[in-house]
One Martini backbone bead per residue (centre of mass of N, CA, C, O) as a GRO file, in nm:
protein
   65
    1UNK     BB    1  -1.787  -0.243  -1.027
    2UNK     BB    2  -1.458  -0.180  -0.866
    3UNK     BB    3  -1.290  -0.342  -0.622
    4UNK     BB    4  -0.935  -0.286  -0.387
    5UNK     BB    5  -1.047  -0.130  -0.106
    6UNK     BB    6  -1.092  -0.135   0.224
    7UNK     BB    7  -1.156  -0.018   0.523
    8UNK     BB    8  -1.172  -0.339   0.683
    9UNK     BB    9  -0.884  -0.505   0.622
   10UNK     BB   10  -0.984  -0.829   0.550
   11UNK     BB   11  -1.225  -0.741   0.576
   12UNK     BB   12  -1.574  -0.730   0.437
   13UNK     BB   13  -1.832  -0.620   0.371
   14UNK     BB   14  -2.118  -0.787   0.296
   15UNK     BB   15  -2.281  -0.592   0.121
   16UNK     BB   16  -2.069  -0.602  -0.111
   17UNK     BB   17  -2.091  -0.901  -0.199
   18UNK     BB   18  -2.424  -0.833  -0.272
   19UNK     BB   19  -2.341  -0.691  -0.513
   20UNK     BB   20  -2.449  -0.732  -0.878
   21UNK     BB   21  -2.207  -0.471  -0.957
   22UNK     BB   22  -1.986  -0.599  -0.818
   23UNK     BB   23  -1.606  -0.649  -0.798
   24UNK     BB   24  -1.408  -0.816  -0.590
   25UNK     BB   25  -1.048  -0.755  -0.519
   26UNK     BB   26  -0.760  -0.750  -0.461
   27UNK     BB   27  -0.483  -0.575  -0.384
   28UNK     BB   28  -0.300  -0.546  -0.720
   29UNK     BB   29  -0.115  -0.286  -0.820
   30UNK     BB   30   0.175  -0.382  -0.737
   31UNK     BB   31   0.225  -0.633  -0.974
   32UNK     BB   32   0.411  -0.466  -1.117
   33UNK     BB   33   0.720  -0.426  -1.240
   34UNK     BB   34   0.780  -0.130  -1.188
   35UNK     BB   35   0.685  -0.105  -0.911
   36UNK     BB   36   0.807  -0.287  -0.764
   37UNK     BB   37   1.106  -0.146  -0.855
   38UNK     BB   38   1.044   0.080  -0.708
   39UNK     BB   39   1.019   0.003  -0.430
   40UNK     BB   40   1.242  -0.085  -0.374
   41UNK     BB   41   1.386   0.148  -0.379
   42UNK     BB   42   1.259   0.304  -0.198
   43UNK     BB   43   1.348   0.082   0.049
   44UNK     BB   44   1.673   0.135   0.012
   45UNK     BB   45   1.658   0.438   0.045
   46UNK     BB   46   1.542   0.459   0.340
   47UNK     BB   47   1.763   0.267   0.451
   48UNK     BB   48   2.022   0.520   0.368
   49UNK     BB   49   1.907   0.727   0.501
   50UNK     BB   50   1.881   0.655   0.798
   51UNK     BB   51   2.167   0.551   0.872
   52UNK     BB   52   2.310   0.836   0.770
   53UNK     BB   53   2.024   1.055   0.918
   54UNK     BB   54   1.760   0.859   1.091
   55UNK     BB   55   1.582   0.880   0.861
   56UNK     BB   56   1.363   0.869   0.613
   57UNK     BB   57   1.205   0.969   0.320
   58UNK     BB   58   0.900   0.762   0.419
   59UNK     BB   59   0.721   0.891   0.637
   60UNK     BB   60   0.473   0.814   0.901
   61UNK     BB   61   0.285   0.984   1.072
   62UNK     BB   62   0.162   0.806   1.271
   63UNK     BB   63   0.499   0.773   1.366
   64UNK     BB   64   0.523   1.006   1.472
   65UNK     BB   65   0.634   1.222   1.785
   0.00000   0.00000   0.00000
């Protein structure tokens, strides 16, 4: 199996790093050319969002007051 994800992140549970069957990689998802660039521009409308309207369109539920 393969795993780019951890729950304590950035340390790694030792017992996963010692199973047989496991590949353990960092999250490099988001490494493609095109989501890149989704990314940008979402980050760029969230920018302009704020400005304009005082909020982005990608809240943070855990940041909302």
């Amino acid at each position: 199996m393969g795993l780019d994800v951890f729950a304590t992140e950035p340390s790694v549970d030792p017992r996963l790093v010692r199973l047989p069957n496991a590949t353990l990689l960092p999250h490099v998802g988001t490494l493609a050319q095109d989501c890149m660039l989704e990314m940008e521009v979402r980050a760029l409308l969230n920018i302009k969002d704020y400005l304009e309207e005082g909020k982005g369109r990608d809240i943070v539920p855990e940041l909302v007051e």
